[in-house]
C-alpha positions as a printed NumPy array, in Angstrom:
array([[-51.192,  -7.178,  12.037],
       [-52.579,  -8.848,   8.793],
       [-50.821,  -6.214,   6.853],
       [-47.292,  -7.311,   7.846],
       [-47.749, -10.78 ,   6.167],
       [-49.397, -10.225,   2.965],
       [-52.849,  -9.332,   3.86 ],
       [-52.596,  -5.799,   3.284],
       [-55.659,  -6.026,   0.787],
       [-58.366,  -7.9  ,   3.25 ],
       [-57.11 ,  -5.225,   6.193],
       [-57.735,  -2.304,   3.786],
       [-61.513,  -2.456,   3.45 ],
       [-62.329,  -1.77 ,   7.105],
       [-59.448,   0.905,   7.522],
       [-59.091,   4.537,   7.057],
       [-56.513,   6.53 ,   5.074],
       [-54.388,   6.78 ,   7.55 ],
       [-54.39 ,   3.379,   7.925],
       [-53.623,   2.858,   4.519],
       [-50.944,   5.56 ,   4.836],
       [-49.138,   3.502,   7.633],
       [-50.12 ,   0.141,   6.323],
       [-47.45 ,   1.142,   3.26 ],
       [-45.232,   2.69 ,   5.221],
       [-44.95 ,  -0.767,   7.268],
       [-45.224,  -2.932,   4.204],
       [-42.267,  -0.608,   2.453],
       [-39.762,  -1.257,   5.455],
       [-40.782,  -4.948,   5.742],
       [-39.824,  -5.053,   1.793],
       [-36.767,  -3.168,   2.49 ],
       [-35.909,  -5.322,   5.51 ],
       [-36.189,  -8.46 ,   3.009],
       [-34.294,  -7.835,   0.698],
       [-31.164,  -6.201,   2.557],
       [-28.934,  -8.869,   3.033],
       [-29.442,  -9.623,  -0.712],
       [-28.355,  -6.457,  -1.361],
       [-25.448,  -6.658,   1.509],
       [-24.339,  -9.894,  -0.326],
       [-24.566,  -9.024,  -3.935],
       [-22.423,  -6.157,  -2.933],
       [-19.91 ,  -8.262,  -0.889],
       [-20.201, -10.199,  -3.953],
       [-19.265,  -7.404,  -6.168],
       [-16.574,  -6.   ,  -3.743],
       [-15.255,  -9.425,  -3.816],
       [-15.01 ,  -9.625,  -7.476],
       [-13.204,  -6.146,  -7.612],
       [-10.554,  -7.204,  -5.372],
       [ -9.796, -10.509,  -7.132],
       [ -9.827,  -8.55 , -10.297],
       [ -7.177,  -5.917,  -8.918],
       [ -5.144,  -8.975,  -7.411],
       [ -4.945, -10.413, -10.89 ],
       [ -4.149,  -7.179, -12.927],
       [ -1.306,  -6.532,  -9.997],
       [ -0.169, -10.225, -10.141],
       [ -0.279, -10.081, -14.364],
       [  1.617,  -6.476, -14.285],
       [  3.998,  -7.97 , -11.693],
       [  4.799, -10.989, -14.212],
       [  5.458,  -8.663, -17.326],
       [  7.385,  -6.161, -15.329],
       [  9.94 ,  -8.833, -13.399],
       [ 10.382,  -9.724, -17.138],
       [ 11.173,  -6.648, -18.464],
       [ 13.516,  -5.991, -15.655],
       [ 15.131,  -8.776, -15.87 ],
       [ 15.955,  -8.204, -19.605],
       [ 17.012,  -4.902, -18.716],
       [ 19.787,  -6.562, -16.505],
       [ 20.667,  -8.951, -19.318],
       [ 20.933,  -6.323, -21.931],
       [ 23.155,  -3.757, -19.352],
       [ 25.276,  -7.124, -18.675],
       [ 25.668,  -7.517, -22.526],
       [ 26.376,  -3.895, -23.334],
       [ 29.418,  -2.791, -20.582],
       [ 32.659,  -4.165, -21.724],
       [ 34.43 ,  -6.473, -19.329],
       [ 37.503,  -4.609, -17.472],
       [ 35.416,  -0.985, -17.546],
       [ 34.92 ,   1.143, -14.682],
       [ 30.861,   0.758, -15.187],
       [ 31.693,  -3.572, -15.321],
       [ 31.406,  -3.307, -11.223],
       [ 28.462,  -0.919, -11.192],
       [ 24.981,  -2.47 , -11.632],
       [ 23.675,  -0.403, -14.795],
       [ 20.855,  -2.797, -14.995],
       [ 19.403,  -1.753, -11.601],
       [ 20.283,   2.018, -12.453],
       [ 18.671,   1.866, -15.985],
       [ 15.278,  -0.184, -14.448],
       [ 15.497,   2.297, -11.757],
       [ 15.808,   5.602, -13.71 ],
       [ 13.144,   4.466, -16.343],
       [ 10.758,   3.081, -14.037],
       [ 10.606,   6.818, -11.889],
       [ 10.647,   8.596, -14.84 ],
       [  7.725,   6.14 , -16.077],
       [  5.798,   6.205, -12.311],
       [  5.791,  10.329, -12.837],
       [  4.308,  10.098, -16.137],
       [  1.617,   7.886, -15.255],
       [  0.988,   8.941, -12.058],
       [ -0.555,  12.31 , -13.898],
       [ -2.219,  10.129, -16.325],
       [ -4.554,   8.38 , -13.832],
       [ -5.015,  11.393, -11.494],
       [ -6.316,  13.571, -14.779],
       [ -7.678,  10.478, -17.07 ],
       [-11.74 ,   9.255, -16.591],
       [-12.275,   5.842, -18.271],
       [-14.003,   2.504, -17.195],
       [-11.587,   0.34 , -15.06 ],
       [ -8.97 ,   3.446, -14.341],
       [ -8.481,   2.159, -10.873],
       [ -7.855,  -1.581, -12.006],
       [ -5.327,   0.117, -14.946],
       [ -3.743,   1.959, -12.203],
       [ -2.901,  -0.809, -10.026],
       [ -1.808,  -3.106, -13.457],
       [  0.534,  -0.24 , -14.565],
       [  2.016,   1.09 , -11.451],
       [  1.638,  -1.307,  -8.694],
       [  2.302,  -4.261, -11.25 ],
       [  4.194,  -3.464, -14.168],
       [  6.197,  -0.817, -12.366],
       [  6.243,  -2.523,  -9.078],
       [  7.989,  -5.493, -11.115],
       [ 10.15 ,  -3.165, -12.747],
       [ 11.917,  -1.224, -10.469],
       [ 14.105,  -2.776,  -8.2  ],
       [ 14.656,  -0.481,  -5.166],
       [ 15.52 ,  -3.528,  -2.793],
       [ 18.192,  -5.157,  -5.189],
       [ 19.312,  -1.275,  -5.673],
       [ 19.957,  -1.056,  -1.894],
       [ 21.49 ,  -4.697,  -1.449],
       [ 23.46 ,  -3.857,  -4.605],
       [ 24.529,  -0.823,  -2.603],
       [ 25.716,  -1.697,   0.128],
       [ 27.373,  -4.691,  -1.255],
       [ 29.663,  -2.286,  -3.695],
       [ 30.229,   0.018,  -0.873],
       [ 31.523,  -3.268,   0.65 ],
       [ 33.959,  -3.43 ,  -2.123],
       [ 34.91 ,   0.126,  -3.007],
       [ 33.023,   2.594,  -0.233],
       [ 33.39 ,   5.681,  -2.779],
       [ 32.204,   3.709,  -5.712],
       [ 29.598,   2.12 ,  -3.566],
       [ 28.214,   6.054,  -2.173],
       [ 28.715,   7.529,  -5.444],
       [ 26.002,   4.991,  -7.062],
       [ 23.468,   4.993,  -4.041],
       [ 23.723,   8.53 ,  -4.352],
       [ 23.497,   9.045,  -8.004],
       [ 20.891,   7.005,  -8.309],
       [ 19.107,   8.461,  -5.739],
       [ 19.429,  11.369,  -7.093],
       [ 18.879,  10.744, -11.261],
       [ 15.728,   8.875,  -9.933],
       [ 14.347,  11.748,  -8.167],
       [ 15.052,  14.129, -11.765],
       [ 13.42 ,  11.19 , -13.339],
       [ 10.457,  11.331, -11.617],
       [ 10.595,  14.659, -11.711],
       [ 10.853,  15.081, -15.466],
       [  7.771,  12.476, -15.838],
       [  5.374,  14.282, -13.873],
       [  6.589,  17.782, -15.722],
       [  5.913,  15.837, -19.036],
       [  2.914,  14.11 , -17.838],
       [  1.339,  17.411, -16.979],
       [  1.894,  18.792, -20.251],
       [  0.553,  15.679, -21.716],
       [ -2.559,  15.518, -19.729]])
């Protein structure tokens, strides 16, 4: 037993190879043993730091896209003359909307073809962040049914075209992003 804690040099002498054999084989797995849950740790550890990393590219593309979208609203708002037929339609939810599928297609080729450092971390900053900010599918649907509230054909004819122009967005973005990459 004087091999198990460090005497595996006074043991050695009166053994055989065999027992030298075993006596490194023992020693090995007592190492291995050791030094696990530093390993177990340094990769919770590491794990850890990943996910706080991802949280913080997701919470940063979040920020910049709720900007951007927001803009997008204020520049619609600025551009449709009062008294129009598009005044009463939200054209800053169908613009964010449209750009932001046609966008998601695009990149979503981009990271399933591209191979870099960080990809994954990129991937959740552009599309679960930036995008996720960007697009506004629940204030398209409360926006919805709030004009169909108002005006029922005006309110089905956006849900609908929107639905559909988003879907030929993303469409078109894939097509295009499959070219591209």
């Amino acid at each position: 037993m004087a091999f198990l804690f460090g005497g595996v040099r006074a043991a050695l002498p009166a053994c055989g190879v065999r027992a030298l054999a075993e006596a490194r084989c023992v020693r090995t797995a007592w190492d291995e043993a050791k030094r696990r849950p530093r390993d177990a740790a340094s990769e919770m550890e590491r794990r850890g730091s990943t996910v706080l990393l991802n949280l913080l590219a997701v919470a940063l593309g979040g920020a910049i896209g709720a900007s951007f979208r927001y803009l997008v609203g204020l520049l619609a708002s600025a551009a449709i003359p009062a008294g129009t037929v598009f005044a009463s339609v939200p054209v800053g939810t169908l613009c964010a909307n449209v750009v932001g599928c046609f966008v998601i297609g695009l990149l979503s080729c981009f990271f399933s073809s591209a191979d870099f450092a960080g990809r994954d971390t990129w991937r959740l900053f552009a599309i679960t962040g930036v995008l996720g900010g960007f697009t506004t599918f629940s204030t398209f649907s409360l926006e919805s049914i709030t004009l169909f509230g108002e005006n029922p054909a005006a309110g089905g004819a956006y849900a609908v075209g929107t639905l559909a122009v988003c879907l030929v967005a993303a469409f078109l973005g894939r097509a295009l992003g499959r070219i591209a990459w």
